[in-house]
mmCIF file of C-alpha atoms in Angstrom:
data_model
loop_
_atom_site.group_PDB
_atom_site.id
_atom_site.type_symbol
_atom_site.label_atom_id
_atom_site.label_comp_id
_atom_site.label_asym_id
_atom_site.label_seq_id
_atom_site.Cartn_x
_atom_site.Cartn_y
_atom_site.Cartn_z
ATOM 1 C CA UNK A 1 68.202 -9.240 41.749
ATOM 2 C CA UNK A 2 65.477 -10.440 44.290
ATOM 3 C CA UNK A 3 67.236 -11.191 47.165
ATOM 4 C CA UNK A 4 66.842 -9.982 49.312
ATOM 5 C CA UNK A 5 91.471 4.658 73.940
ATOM 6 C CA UNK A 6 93.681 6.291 72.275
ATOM 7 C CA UNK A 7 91.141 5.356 69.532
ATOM 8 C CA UNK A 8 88.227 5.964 71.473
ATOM 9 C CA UNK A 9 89.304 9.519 72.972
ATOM 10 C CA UNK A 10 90.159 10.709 69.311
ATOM 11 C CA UNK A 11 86.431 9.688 68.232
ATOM 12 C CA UNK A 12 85.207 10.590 71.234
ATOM 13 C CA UNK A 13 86.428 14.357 71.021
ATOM 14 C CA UNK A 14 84.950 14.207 67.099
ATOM 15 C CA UNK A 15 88.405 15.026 65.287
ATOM 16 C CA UNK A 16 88.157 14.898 60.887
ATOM 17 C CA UNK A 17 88.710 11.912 58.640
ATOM 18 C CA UNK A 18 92.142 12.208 59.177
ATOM 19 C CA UNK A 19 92.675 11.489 62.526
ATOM 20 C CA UNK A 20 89.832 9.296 62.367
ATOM 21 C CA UNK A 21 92.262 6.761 59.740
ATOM 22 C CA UNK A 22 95.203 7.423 61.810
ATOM 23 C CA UNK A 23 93.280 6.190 64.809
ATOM 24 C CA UNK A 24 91.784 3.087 63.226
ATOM 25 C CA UNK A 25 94.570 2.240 60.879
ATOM 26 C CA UNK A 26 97.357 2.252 64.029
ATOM 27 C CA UNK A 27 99.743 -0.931 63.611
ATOM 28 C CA UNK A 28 98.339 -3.166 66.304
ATOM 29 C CA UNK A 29 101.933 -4.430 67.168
ATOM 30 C CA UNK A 30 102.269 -0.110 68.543
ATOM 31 C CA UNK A 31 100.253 -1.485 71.861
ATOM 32 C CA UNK A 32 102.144 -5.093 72.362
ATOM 33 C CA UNK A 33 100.019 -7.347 70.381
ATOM 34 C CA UNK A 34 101.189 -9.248 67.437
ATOM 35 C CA UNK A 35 99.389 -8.282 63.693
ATOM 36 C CA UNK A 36 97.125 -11.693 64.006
ATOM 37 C CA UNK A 37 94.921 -10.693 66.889
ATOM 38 C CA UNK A 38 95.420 -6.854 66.630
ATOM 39 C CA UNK A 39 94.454 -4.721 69.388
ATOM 40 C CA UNK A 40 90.482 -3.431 70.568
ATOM 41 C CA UNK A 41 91.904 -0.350 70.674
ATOM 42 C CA UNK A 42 92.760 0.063 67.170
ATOM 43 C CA UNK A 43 89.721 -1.641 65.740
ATOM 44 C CA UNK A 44 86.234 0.662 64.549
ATOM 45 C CA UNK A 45 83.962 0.733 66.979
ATOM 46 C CA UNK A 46 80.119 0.638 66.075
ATOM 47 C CA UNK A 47 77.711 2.778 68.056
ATOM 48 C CA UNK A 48 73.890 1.412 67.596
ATOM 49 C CA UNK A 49 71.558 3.740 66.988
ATOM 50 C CA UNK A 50 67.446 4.259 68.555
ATOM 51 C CA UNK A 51 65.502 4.388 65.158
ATOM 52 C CA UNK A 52 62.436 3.062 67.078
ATOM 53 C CA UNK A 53 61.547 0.381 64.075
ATOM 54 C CA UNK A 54 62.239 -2.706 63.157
ATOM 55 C CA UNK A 55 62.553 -1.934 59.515
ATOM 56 C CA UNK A 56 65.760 -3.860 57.323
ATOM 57 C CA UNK A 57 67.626 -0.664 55.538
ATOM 58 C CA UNK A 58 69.556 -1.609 52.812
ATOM 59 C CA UNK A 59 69.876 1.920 51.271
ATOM 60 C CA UNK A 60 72.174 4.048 53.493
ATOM 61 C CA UNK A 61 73.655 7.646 52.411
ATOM 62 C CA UNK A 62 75.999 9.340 55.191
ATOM 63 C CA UNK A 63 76.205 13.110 54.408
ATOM 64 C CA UNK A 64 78.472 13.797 57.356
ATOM 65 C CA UNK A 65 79.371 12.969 60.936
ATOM 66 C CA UNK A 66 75.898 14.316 62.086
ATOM 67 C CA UNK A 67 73.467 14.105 58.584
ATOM 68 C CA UNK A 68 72.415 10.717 57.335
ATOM 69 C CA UNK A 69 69.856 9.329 55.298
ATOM 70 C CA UNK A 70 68.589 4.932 55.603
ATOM 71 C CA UNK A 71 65.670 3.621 53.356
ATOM 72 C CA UNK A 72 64.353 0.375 53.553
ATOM 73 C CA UNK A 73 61.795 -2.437 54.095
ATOM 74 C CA UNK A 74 57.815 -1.520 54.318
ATOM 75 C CA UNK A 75 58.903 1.750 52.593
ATOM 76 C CA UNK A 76 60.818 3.635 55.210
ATOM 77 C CA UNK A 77 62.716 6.126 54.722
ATOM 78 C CA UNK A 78 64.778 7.906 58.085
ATOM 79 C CA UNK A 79 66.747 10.637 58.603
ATOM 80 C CA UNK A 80 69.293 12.266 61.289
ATOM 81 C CA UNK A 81 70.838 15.563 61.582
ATOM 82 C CA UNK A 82 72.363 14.835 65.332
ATOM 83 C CA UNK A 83 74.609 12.233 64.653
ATOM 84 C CA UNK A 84 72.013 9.831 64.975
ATOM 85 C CA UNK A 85 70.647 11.061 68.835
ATOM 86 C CA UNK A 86 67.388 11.022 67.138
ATOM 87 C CA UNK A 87 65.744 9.940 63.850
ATOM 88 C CA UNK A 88 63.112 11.374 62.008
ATOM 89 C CA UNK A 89 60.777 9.502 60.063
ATOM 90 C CA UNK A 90 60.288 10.778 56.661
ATOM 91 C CA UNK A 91 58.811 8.042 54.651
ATOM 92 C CA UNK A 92 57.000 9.644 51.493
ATOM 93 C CA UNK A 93 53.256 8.804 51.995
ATOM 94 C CA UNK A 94 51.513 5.689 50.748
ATOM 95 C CA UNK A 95 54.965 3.870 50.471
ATOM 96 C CA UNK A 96 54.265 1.271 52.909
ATOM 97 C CA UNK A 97 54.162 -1.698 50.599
ATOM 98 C CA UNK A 98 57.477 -1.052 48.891
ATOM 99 C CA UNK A 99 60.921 -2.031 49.496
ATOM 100 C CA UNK A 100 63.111 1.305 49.244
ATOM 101 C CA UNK A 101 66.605 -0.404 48.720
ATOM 102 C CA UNK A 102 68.700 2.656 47.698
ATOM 103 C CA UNK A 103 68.947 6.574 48.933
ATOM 104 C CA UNK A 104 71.274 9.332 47.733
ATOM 105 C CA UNK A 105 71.300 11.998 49.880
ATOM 106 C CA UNK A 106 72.608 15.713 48.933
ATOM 107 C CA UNK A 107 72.600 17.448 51.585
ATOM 108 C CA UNK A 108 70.403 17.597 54.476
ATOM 109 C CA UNK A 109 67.069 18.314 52.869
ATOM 110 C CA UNK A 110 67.581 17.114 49.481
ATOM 111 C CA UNK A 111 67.802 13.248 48.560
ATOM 112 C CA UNK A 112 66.446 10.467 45.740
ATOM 113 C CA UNK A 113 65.323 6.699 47.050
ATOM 114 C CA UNK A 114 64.907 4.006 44.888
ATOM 115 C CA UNK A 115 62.189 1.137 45.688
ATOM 116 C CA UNK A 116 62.823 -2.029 43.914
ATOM 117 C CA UNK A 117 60.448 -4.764 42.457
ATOM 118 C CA UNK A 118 59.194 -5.843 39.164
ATOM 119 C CA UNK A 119 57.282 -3.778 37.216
ATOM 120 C CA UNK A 120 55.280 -0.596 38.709
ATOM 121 C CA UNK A 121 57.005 -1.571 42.019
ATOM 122 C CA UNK A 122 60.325 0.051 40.726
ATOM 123 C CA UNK A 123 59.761 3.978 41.535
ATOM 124 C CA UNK A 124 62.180 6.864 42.362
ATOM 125 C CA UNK A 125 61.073 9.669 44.663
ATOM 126 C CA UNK A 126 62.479 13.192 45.145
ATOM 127 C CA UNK A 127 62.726 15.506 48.705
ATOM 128 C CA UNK A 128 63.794 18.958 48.624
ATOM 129 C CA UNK A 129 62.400 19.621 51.915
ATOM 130 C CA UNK A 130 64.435 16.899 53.976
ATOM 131 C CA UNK A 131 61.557 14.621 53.252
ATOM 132 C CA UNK A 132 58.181 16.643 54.313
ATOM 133 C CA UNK A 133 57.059 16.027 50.788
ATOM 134 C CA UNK A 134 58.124 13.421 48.347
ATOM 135 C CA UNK A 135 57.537 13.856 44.396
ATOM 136 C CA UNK A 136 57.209 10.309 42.294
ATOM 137 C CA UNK A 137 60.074 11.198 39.524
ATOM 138 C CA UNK A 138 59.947 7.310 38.187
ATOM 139 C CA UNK A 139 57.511 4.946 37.820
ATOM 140 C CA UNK A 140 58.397 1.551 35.725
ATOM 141 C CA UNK A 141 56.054 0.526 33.262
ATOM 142 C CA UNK A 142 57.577 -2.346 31.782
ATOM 143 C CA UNK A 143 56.679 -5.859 33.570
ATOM 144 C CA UNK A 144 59.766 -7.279 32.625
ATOM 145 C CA UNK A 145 62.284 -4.764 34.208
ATOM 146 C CA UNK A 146 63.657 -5.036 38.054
ATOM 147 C CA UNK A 147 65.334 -1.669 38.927
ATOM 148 C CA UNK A 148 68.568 -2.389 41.632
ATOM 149 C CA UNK A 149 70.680 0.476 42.546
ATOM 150 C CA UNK A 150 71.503 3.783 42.059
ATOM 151 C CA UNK A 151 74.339 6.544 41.694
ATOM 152 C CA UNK A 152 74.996 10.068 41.544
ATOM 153 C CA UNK A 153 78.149 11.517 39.990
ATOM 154 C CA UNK A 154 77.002 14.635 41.160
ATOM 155 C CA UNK A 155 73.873 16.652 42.145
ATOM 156 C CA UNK A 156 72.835 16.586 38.985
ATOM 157 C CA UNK A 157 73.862 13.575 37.258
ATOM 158 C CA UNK A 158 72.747 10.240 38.111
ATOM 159 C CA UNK A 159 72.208 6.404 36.949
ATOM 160 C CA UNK A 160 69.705 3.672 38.344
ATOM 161 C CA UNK A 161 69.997 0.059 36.853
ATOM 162 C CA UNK A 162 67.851 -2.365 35.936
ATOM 163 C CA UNK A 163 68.312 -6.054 35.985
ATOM 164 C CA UNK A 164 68.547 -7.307 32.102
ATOM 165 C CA UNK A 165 65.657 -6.933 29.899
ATOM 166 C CA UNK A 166 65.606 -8.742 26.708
ATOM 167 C CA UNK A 167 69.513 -9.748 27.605
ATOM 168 C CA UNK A 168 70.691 -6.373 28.586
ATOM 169 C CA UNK A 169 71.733 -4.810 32.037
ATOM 170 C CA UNK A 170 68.751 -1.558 31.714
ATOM 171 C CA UNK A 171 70.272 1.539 32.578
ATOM 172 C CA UNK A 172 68.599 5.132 33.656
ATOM 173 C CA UNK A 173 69.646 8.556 33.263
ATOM 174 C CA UNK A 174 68.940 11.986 35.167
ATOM 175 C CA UNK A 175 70.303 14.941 34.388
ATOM 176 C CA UNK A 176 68.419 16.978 36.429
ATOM 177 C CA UNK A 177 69.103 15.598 39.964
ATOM 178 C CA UNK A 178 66.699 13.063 40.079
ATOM 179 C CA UNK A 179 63.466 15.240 38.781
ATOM 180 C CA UNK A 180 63.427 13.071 35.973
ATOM 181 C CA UNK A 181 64.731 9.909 34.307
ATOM 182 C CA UNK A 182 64.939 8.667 30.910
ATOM 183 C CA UNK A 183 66.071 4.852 29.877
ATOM 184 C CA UNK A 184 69.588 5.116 28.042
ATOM 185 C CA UNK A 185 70.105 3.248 24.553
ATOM 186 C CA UNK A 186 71.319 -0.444 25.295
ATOM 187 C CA UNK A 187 73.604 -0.600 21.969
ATOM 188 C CA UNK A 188 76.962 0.180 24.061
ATOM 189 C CA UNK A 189 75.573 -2.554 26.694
ATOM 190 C CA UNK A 190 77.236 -6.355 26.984
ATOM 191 C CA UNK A 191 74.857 -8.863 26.872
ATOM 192 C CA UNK A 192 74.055 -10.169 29.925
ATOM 193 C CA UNK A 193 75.296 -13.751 30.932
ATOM 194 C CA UNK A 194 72.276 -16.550 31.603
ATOM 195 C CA UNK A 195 70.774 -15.700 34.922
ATOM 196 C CA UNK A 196 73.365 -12.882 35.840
ATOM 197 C CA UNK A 197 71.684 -10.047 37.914
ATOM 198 C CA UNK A 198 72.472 -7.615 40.191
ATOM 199 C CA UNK A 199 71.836 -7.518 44.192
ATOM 200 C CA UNK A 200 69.765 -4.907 45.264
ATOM 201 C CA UNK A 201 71.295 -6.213 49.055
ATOM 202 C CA UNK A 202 73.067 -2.655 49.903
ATOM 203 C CA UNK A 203 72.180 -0.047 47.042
ATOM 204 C CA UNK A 204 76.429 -0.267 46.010
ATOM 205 C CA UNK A 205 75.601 -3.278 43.174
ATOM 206 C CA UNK A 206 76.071 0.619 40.690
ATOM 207 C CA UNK A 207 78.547 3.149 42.123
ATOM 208 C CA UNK A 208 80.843 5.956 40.744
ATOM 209 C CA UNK A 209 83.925 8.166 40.978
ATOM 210 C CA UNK A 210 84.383 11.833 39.330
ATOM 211 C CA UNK A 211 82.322 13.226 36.911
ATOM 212 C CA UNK A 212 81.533 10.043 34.016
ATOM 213 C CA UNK A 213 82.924 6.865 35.454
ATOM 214 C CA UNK A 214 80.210 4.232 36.526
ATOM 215 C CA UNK A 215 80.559 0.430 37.676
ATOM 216 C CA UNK A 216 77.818 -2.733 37.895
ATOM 217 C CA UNK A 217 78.269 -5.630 40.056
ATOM 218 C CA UNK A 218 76.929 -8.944 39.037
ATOM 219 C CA UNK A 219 76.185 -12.048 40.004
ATOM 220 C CA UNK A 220 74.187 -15.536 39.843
ATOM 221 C CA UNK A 221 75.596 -16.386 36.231
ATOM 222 C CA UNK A 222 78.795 -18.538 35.314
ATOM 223 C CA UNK A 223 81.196 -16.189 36.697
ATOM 224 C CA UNK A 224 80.622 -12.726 38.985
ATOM 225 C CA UNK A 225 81.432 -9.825 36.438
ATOM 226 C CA UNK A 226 81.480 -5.948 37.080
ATOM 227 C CA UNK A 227 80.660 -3.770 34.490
ATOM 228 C CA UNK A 228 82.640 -0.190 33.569
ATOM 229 C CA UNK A 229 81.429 2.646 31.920
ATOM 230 C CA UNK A 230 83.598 5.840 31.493
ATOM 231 C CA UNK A 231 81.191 7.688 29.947
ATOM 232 C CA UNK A 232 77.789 7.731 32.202
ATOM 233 C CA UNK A 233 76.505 4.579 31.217
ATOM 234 C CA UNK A 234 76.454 4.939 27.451
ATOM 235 C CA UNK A 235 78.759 2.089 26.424
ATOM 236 C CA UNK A 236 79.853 -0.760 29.065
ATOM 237 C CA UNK A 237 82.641 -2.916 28.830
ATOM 238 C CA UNK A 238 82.651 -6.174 31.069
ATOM 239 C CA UNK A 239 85.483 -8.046 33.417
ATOM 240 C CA UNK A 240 85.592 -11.065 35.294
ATOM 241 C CA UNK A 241 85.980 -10.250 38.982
ATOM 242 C CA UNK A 242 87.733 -13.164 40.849
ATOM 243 C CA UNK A 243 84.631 -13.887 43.181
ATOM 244 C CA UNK A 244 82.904 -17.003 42.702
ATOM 245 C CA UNK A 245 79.583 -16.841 41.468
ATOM 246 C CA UNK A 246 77.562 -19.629 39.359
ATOM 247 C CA UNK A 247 74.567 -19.904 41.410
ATOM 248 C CA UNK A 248 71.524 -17.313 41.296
ATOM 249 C CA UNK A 249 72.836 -16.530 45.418
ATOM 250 C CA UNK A 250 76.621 -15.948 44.254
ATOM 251 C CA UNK A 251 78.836 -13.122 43.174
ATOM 252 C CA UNK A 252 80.012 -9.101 43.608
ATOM 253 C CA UNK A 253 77.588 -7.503 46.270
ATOM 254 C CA UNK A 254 78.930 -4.498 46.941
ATOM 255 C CA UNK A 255 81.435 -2.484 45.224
ATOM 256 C CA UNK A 256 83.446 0.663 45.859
ATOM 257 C CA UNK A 257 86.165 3.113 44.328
ATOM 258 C CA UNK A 258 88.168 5.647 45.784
ATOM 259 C CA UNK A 259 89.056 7.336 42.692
ATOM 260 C CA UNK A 260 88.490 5.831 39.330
ATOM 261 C CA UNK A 261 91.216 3.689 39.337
ATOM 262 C CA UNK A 262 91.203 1.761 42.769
ATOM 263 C CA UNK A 263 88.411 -0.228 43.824
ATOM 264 C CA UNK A 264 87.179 -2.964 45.946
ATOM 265 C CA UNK A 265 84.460 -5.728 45.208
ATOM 266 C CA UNK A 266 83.267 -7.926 48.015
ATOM 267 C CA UNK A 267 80.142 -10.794 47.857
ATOM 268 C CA UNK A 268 79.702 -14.052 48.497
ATOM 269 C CA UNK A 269 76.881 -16.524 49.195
ATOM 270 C CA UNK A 270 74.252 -14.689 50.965
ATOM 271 C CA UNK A 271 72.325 -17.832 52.132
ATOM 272 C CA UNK A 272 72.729 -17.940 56.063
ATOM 273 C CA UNK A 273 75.566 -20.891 56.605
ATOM 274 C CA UNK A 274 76.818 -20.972 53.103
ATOM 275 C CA UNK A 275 80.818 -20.888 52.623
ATOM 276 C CA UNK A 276 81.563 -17.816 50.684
ATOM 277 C CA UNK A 277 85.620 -18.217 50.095
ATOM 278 C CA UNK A 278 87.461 -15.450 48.217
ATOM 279 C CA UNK A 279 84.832 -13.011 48.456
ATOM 280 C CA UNK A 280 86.925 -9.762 47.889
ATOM 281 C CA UNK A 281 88.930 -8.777 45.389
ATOM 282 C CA UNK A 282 90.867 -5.378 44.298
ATOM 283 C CA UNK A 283 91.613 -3.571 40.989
ATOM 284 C CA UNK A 284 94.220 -0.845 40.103
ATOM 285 C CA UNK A 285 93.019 0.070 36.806
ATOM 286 C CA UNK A 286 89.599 1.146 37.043
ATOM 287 C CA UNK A 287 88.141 -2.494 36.684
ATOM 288 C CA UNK A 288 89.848 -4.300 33.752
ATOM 289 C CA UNK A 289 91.597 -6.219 35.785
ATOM 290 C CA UNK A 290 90.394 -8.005 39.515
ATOM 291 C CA UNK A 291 92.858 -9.162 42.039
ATOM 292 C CA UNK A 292 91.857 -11.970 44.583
ATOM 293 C CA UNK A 293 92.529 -11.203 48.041
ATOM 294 C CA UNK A 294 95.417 -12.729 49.871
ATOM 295 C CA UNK A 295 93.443 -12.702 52.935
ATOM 296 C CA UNK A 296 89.695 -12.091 51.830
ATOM 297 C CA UNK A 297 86.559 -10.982 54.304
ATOM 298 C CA UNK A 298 85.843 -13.916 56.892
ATOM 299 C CA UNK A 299 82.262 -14.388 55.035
ATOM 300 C CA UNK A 300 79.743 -13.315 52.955
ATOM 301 C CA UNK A 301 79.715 -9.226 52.984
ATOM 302 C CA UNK A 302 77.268 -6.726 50.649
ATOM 303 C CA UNK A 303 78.580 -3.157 51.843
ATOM 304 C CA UNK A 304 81.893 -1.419 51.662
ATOM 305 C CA UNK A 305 83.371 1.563 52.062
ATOM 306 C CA UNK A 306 86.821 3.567 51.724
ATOM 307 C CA UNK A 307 87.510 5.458 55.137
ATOM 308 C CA UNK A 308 87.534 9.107 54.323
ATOM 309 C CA UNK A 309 90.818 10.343 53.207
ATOM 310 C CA UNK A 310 93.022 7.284 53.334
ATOM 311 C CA UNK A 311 94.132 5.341 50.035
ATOM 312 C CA UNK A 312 94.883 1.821 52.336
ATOM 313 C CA UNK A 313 91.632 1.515 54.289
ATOM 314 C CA UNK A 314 88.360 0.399 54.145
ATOM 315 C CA UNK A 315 84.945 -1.444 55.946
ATOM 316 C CA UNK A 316 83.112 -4.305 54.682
ATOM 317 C CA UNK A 317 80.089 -5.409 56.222
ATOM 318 C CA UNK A 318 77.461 -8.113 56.221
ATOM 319 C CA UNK A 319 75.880 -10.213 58.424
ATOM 320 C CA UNK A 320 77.841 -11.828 60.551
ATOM 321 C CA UNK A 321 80.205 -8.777 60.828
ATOM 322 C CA UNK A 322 82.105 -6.095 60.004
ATOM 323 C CA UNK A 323 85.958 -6.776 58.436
ATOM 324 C CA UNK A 324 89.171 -4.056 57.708
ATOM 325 C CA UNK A 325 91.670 -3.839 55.494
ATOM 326 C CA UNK A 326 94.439 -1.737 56.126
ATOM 327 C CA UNK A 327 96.250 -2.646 52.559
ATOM 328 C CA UNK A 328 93.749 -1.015 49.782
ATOM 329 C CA UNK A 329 92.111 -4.445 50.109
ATOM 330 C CA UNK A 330 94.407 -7.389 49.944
ATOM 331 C CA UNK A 331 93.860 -8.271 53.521
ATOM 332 C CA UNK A 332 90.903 -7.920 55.698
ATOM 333 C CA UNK A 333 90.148 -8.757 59.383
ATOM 334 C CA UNK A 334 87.155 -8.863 61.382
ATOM 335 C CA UNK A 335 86.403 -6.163 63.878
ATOM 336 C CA UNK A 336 83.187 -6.244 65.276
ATOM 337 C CA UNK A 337 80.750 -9.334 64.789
ATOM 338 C CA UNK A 338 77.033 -6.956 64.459
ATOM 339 C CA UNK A 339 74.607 -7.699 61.719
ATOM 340 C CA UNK A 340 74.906 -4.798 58.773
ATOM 341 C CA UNK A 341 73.851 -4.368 54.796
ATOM 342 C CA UNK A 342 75.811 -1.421 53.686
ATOM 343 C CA UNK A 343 78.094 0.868 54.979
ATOM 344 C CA UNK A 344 79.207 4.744 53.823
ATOM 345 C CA UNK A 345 81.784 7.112 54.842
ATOM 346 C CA UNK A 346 82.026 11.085 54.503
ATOM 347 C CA UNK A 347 85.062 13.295 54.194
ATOM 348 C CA UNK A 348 84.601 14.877 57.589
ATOM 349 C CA UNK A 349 85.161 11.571 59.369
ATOM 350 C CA UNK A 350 81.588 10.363 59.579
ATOM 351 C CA UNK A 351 81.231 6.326 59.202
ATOM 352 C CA UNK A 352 77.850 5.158 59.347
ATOM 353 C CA UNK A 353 76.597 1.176 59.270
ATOM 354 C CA UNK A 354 72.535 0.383 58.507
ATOM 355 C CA UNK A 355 70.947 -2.903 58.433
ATOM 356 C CA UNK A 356 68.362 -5.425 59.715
ATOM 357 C CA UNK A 357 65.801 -4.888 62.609
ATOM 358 C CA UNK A 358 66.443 -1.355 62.596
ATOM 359 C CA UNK A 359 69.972 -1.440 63.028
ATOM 360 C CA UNK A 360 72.109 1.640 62.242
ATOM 361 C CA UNK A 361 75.170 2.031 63.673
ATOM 362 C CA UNK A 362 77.633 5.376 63.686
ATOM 363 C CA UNK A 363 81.679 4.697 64.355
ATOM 364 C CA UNK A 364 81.932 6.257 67.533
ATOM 365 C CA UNK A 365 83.533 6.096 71.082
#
């Protein structure tokens, strides 16, 4: 869619994802405060980055603690192997005019970014060189299509989707790690609902778990809906999340899924000032069914993000802040009040925030 302490010595000394939950997730009533204001010292901490522009990245992939790739606005794409210290611009050439919106990284050298727009303004590019040279791998020819998001089940395998064309979510397909992409059949795809979309606001509107299980976000029909497919992205089926949509600016931003089971949508209203109540919601059965939250994000929030080995915790971000829940979801609380898109987390304990005006931000002392 167009759119748009204790805690800080254990960072500090760079310990795993595990310590890294145990730190963050400590029961704030363990330091003498009661569970409704929590403690500072058991809340994330986000460390701002120097990217030296002032470029809005909506496409984030964290490859570890000290590796991450951003892509965003006026076709930037950046890149850190020093735990953000310093940034390296890597933008493939002659990309200025287009909005990069999503980025999966493998690895330090090798990564696929996704620019969003209608028509020939929907590309996907290819590194293998940690972004000295960029190879065009997708080009859309059809006026009528408006590529979103993308996913990787692994380094091979991968979807990118398309807002509906001719009443159908479009869907993508690589099988050869992003080197080339062919449009999928849209017989096992729902129809779409009038004026539903996805957000291309923090490349997680398409995510997946394991090896063949994919979910779409919607929003700005009659209600917010996310999409399943268990079998990578041939046949959809469709459920009604509990987030309110029915307005083109409403519904499931950001989703994510620790296995293929649990998951965690969060959205909203992302006009500046607009309510957005009940924007989170949970599933235990891999989508079919969506759980409101008893005590949902504070506002509007696109990104989200499991903490590395932990079944109970996660980030969502957005604009006016960052929330956590320390309950797989049913309750969230705001720690930090900076302005982020997306957010991504990697099994060695590496969190990583990116958004507006440059902003990327690393969970750190």
């Amino acid at each position: 869619m167009r759119p748009m302490g204790k805690t800080r010595r254990l960072l500090s000394v760079g310990l795993g994802g595990v310590a890294l939950v145990a730190a963050l997730t400590a029961p704030a009533h363990a330091h003498g405060h009661d569970d409704a204001t929590g403690d500072a010292r058991s809340a994330p901490k986000w460390q701002l980055t120097g990217t030296g522009t002032d470029a809005r990245f909506r496409g984030l992939s964290a490859v570890s603690r000290t590796t991450a790739w951003v892509a965003g606005s006026k076709g930037t794409v950046l890149r850190t192997v020093d735990g953000g210290r310093s940034w390296r611009n890597v933008s493939p050439p002659g990309a200025a005019a287009l909005e990069f919106r999503d980025v999966r990284a493998f690895d330090a050298r090798r990564a696929v970014v996704l620019a969003i727009g209608d028509g020939e303004a929907s590309r996907v590019y290819r590194t293998e060189d940690g972004g000295a040279t960029w190879t065009e791998s997708f080009r859309n020819t059809d006026p009528k299509a408006f590529y979103d998001c993308l996913t990787f089940f692994d380094h091979r395998h991968g979807l990118a989707v398309g807002d509906p064309v001719d009443g159908k979510y479009r869907i993508l397909s690589t099988a050869d790690g992003g080197r080339s992409w062919k449009v999928l059949p849209s017989a096992g795809m729902p129809a779409a609902q009038p004026g539903e979309a996805a957000f291309a606001a923090s490349g997680q509107c398409l995510v997946s778990s394991g090896p063949r299980d994919a979910w779409l976000a919607t929003g700005g029909g009659a209600t917010a809906r996310v999409l399943h497919s268990a079998d990578r992205g041939l046949t959809w089926t469709a459920a009604e999340s509990t987030i309110p949509a029915g307005d083109p600016a409403r519904g499931v931003f950001g989703l994510a899924f620790r296995d293929r089971t649990h998951g965690i949508a969060v959205g909203g209203d992302y006009r500046a000032g607009q309510p957005s109540p009940s924007a989170a919601a949970v599933t235990g059965d891999g989508g079919r069914d969506w759980r409101q939250a008893a005590a949902p994000v504070a506002a509007y929030r696109s990104g989200v993000a499991w903490l590395p080995h932990s079944r109970s915790a996660a980030l969502a971000v957005g604009p006016t802040g960052t929330d956590l829940t320390t309950d797989g979801g049913r309750t969230w609380r705001t720690v930090d009040t900076g302005s982020y898109d997306t957010v991504d987390c990697t099994p060695d304990g590496g969190c990583w925030a990116a958004g507006e005006k440059g902003r990327v931000a690393r969970l750190a002392r």
